[in-house]
Each structure stands twice: as C-alpha cells, then as structure tokens.
JSON list of C-alpha atoms and ligand atoms in Angstrom, two decimals:
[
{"chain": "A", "resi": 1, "resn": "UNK", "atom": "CA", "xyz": [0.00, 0.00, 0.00]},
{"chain": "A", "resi": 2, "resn": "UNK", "atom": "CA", "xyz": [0.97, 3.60, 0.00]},
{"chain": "A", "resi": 3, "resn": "UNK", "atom": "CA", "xyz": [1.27, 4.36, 3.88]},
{"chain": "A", "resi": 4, "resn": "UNK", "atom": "CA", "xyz": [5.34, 3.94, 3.64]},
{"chain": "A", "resi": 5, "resn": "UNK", "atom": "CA", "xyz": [6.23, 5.88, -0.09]},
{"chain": "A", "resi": 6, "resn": "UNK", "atom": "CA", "xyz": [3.73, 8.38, 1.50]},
{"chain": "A", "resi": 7, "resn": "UNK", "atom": "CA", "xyz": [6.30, 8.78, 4.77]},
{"chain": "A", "resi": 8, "resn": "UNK", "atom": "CA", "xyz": [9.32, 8.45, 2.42]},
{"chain": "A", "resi": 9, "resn": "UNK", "atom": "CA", "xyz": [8.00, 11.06, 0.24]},
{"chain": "A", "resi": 10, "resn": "UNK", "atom": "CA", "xyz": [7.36, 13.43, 3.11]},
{"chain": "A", "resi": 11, "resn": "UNK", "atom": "CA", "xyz": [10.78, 12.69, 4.68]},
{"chain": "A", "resi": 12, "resn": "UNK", "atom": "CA", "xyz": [12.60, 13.26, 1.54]},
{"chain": "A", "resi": 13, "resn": "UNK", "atom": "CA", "xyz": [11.07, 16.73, 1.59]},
{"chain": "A", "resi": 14, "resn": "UNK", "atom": "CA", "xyz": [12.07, 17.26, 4.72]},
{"chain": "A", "resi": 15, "resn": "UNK", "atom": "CA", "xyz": [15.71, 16.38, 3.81]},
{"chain": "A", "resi": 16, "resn": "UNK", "atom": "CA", "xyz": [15.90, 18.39, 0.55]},
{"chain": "A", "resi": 17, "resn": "UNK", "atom": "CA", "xyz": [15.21, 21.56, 2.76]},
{"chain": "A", "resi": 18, "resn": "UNK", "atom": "CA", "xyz": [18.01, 20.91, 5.48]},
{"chain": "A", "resi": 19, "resn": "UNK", "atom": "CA", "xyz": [21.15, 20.90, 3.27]},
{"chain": "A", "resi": 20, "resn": "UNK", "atom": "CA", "xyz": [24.02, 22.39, 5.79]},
{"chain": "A", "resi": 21, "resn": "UNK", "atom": "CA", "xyz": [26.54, 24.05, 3.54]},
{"chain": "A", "resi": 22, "resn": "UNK", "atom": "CA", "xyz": [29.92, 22.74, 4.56]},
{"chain": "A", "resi": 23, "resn": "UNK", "atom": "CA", "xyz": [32.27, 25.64, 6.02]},
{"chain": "A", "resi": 24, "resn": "UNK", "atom": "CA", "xyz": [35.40, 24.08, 4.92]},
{"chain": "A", "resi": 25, "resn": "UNK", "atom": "CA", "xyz": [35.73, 22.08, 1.91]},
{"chain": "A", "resi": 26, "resn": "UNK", "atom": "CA", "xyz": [37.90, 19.29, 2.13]},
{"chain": "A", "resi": 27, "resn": "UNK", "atom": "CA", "xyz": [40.16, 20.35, -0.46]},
{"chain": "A", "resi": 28, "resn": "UNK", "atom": "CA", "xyz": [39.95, 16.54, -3.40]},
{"chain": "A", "resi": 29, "resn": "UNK", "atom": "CA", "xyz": [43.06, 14.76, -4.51]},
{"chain": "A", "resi": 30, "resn": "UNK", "atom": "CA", "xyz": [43.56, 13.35, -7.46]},
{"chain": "A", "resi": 31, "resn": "UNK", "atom": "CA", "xyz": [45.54, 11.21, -9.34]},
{"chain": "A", "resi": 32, "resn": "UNK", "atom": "CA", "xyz": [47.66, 12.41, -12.78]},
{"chain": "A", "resi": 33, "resn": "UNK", "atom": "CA", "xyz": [49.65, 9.82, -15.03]},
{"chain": "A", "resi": 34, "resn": "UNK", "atom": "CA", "xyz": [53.18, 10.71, -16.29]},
{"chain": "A", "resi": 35, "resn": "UNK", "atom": "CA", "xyz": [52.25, 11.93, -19.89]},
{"chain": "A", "resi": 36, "resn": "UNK", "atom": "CA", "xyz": [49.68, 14.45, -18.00]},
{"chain": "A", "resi": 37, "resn": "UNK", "atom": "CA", "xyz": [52.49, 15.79, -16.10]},
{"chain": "A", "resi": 38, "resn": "UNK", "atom": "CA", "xyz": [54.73, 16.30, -19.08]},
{"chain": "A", "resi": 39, "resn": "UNK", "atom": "CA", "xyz": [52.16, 18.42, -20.26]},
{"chain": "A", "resi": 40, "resn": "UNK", "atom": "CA", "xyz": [51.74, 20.14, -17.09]},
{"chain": "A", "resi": 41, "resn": "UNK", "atom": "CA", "xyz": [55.39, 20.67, -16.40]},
{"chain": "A", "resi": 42, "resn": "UNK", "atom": "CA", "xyz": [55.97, 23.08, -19.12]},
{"chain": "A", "resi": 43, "resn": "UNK", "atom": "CA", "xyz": [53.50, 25.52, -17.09]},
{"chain": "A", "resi": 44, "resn": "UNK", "atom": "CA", "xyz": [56.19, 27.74, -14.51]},
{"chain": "A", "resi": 45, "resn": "UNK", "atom": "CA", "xyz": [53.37, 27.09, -11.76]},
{"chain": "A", "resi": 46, "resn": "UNK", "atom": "CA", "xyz": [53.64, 23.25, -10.93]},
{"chain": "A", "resi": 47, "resn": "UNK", "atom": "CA", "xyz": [56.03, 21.90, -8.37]},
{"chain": "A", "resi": 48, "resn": "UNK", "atom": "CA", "xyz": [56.96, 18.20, -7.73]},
{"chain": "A", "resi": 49, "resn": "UNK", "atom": "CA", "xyz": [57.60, 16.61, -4.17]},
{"chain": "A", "resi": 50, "resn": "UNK", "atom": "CA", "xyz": [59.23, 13.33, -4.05]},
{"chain": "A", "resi": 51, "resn": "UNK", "atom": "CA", "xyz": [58.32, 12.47, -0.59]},
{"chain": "A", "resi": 52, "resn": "UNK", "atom": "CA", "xyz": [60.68, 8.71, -1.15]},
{"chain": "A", "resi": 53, "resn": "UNK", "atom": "CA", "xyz": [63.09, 8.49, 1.83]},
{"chain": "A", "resi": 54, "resn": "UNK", "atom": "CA", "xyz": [66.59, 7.31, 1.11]},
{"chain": "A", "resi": 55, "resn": "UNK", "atom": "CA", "xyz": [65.64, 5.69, -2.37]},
{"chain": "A", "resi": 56, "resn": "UNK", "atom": "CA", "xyz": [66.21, 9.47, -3.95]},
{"chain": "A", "resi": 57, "resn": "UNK", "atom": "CA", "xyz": [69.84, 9.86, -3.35]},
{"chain": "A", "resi": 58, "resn": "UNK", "atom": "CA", "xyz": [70.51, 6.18, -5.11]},
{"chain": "A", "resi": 59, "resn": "UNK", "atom": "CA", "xyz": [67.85, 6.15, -7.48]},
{"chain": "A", "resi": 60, "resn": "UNK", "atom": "CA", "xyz": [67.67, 9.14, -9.69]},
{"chain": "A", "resi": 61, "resn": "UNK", "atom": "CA", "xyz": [64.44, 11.79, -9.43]},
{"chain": "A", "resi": 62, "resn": "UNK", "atom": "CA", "xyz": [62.34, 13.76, -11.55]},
{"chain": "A", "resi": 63, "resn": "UNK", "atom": "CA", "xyz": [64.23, 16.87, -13.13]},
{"chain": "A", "resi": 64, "resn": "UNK", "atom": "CA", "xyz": [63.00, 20.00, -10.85]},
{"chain": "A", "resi": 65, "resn": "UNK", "atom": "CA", "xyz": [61.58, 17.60, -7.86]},
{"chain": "A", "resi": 66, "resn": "UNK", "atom": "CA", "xyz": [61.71, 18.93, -4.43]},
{"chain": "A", "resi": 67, "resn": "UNK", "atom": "CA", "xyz": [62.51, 16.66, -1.47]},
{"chain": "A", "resi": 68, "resn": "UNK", "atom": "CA", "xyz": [60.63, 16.00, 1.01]},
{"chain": "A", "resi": 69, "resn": "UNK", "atom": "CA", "xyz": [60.74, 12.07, 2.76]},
{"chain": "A", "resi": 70, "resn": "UNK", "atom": "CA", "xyz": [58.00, 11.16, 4.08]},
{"chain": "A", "resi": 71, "resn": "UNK", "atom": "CA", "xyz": [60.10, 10.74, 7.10]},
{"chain": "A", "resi": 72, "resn": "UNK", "atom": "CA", "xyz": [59.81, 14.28, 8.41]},
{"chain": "A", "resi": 73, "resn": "UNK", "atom": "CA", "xyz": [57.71, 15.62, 6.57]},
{"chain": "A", "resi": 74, "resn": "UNK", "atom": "CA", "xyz": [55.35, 16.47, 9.25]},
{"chain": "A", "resi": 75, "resn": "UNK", "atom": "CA", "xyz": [58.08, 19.00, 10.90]},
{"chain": "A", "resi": 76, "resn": "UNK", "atom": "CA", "xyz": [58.94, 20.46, 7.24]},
{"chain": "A", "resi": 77, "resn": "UNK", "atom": "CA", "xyz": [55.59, 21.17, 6.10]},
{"chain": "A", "resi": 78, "resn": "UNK", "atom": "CA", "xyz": [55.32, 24.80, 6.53]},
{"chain": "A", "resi": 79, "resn": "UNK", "atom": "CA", "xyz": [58.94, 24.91, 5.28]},
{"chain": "A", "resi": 80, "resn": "UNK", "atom": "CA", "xyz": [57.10, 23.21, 2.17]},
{"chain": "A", "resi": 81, "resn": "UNK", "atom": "CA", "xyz": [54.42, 26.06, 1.80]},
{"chain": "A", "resi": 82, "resn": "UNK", "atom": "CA", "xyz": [56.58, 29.00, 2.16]},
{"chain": "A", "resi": 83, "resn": "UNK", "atom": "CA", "xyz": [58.75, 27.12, -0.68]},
{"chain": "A", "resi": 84, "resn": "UNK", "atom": "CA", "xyz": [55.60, 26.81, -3.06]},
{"chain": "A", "resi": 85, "resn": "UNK", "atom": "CA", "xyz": [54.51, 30.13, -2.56]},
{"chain": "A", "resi": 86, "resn": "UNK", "atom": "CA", "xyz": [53.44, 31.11, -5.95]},
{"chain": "A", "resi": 87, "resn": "UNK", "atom": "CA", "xyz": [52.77, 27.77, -7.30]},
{"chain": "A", "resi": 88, "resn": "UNK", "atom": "CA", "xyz": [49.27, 26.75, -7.82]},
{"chain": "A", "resi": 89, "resn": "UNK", "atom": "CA", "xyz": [49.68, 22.90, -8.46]},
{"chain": "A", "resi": 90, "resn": "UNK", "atom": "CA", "xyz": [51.57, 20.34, -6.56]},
{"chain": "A", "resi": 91, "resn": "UNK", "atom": "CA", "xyz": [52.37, 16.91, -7.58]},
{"chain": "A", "resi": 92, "resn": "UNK", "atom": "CA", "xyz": [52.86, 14.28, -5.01]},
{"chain": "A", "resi": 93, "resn": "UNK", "atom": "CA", "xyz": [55.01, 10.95, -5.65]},
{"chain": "A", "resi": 94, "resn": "UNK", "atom": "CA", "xyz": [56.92, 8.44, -3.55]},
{"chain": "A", "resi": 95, "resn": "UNK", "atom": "CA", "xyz": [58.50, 5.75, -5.07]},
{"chain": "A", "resi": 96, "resn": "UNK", "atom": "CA", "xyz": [54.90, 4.00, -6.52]},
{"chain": "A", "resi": 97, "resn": "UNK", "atom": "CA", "xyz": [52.48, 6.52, -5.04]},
{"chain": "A", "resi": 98, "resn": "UNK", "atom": "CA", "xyz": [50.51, 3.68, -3.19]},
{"chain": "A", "resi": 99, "resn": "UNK", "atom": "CA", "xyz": [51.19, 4.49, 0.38]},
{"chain": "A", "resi": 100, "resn": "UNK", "atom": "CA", "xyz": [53.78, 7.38, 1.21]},
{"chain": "A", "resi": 101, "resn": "UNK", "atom": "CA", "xyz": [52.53, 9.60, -1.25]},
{"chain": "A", "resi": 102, "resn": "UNK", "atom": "CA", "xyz": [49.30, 9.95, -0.94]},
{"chain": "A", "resi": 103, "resn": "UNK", "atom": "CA", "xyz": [49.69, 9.67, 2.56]},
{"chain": "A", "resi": 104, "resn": "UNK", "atom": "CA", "xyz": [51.89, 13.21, 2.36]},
{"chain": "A", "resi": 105, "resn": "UNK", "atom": "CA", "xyz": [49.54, 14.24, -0.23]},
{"chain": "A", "resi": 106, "resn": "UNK", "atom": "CA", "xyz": [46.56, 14.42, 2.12]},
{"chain": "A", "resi": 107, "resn": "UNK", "atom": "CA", "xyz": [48.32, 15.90, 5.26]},
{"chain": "A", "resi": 108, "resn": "UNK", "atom": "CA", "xyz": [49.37, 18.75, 2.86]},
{"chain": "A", "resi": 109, "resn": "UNK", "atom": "CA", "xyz": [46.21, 19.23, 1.87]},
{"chain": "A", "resi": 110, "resn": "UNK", "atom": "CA", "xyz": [44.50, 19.54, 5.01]},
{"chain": "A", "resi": 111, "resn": "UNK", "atom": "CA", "xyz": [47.54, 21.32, 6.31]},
{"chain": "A", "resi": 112, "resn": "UNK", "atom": "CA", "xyz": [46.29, 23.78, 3.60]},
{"chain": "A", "resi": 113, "resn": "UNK", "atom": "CA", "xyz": [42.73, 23.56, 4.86]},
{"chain": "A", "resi": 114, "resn": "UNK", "atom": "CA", "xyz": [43.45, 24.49, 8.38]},
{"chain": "A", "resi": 115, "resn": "UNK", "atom": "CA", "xyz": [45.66, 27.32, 7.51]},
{"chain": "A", "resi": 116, "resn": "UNK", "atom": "CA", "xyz": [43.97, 30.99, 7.84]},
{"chain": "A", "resi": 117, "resn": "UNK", "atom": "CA", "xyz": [45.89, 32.72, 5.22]},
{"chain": "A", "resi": 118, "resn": "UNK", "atom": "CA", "xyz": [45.35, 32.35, 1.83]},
{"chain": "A", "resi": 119, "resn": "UNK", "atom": "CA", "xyz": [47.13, 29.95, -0.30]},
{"chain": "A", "resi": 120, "resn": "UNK", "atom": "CA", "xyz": [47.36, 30.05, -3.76]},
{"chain": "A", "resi": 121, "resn": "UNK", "atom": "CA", "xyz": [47.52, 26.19, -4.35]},
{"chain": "A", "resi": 122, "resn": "UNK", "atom": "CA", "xyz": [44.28, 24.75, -5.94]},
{"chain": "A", "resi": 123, "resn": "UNK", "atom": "CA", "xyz": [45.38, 20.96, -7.24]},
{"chain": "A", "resi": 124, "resn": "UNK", "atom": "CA", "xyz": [47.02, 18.75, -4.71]},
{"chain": "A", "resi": 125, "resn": "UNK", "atom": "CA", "xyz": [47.68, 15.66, -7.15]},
{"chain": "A", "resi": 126, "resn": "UNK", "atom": "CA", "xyz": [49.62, 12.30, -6.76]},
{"chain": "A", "resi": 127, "resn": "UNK", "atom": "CA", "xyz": [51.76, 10.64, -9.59]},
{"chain": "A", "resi": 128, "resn": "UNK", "atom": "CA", "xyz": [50.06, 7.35, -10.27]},
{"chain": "A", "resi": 129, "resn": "UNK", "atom": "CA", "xyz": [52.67, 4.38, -10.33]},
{"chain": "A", "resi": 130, "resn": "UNK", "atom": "CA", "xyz": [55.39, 6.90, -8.65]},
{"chain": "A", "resi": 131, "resn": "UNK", "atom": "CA", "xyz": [58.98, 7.95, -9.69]},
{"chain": "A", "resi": 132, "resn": "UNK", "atom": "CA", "xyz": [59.00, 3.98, -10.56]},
{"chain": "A", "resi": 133, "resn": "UNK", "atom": "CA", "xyz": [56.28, 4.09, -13.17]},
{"chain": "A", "resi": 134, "resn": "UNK", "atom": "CA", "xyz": [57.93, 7.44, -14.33]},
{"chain": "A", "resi": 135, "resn": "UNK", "atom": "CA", "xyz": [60.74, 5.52, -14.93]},
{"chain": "A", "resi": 136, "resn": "UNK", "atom": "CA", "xyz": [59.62, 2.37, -16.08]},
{"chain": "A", "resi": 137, "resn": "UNK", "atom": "CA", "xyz": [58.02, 4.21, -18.82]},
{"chain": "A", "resi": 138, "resn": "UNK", "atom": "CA", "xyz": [61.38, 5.72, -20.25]},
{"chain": "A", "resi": 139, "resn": "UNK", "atom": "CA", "xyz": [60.32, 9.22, -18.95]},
{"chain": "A", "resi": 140, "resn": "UNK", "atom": "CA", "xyz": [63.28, 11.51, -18.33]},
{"chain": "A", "resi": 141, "resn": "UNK", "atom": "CA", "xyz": [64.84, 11.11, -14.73]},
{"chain": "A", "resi": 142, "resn": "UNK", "atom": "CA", "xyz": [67.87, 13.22, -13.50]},
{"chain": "A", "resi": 143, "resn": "UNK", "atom": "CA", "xyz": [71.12, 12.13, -11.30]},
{"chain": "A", "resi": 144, "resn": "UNK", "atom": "CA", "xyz": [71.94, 15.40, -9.74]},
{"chain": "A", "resi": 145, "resn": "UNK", "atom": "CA", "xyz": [72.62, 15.48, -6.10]},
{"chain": "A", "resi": 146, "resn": "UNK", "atom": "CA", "xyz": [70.99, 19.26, -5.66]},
{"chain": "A", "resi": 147, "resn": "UNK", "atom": "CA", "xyz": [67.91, 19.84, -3.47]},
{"chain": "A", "resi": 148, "resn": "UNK", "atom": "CA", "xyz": [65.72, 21.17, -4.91]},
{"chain": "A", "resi": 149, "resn": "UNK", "atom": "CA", "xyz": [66.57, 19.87, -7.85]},
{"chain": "A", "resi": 150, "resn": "UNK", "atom": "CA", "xyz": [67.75, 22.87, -10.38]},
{"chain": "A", "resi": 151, "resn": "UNK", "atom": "CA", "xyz": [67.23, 21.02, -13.93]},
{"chain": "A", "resi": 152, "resn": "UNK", "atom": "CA", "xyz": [64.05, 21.21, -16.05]},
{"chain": "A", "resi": 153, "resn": "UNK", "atom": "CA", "xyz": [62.16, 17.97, -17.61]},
{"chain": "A", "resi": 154, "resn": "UNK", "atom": "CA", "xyz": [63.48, 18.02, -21.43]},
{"chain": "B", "resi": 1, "resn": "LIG", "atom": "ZN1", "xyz": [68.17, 16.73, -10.50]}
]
C-alpha cells in the first residue's frame, strides 16, 4: 500500500530543505599519469615533491623535484608552503604513489585547509605508479645530487 512511499516522500522533503553548507571544503586529490604531467610541467606554476626516503639519493628523481621524505615531513611542512609560494599545483610521488605519497599528499592538503591565510595552491595531485612508473616508462629522470633539484624535464 501507499502508507510507507507516503512517509518516504514526506521525509525526503524534509531532507531536501536541510542541506548544511559545509564551512570548509575538504580540499579533493587526485591522481595524474606521467604523460599528464609532461604536459603540465611546461607551465612555470607546478612543483613536484618526491616524498621517497633514502631511495632518492641512489635512485635518480624527476628533473626539478623537491625533497621532502616522508620521514619528516610532518616537521617540514610549513617549510614546504613558504617554498611553493606562488605555485598553484603540486604533484605528489613516492617511489609507486601507493602508500607514502598519498599519505603526504593528504596531510598537505588539510595542512592547507586548516591554515587561515590564503594559499594560492588549488590541485594537490599524486603521480600514479610513482617515480618507478615514471621511470619504467622511459620518462626523463635526472642524477643530480641538488635539493631542490635545479634542472628542467626536457
Ligand atoms: Zn636533479
């Protein structure tokens, strides 16, 4: 009968009315693949964090990465803002972006969330597969020992 699509009907009314507006947005991460960040990387505004521990100074690193292990990253977080001051995209990667990288990915972005000042970041994004993928696909990787890393992706 139609006692019960009768309640649903008047409770779904109900509900449509009461929509709180969320004060903060939880700022979204997403996930780009290597050939989207060659693209991207010829814009001035992106930066790159390799958040990979040791691994980066054995293993080589994408050409203009910044380090940050995932390590300490905690303490070197606002170190990490003030550094991308300007930038409005930041690319996250560990060594296969499964674990340490988004895991920096998201405290940075709710770092950015609590913060009262205004940052001009708007994409918080993760390398799928990591600087392993990157590599593993032939992309361009660089063997300097600078931090950050002072070369540009050919
Ligand atoms: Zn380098």
């Amino acid at each position: 009968m139609s006692s019960s699509s009768c309640f649903s009907s008047i409770y779904q009314k109900k509900k449509k009315k009461k929509e709180t507006p969320k004060k903060e947005m939880a700022r979204s991460i997403s996930y780009i693949n290597g050939s989207q960040l060659l693209s991207l990387k010829r814009r001035p505004n992106i930066a790159i964090v390799d958040v990979r521990d040791d691994e980066r100074t054995y293993d080589a690193h994408i050409a203009g990465s910044l380090h940050y292990p995932s390590s300490t990253f905690s303490n070197k977080i606002s170190d990490l803002a003030q550094n991308v001051k300007g930038k409005d995209t930041l690319v996250f990667h560990c060594a296969l972006s499964q674990v340490r990288g988004p895991s920096c990915a998201r405290r940075f972005a709710d770092y950015l969330s609590e913060m009262k000042e205004a940052v001009d970041i708007k994409n918080v994004l993760i390398l799928e597969r990591g600087f392993n993928g990157w590599e593993a696909s032939g992309r361009p990787v660089c063997r300097c020992t600078e931090n950050p890393c002072k070369n540009e992706i050919p």
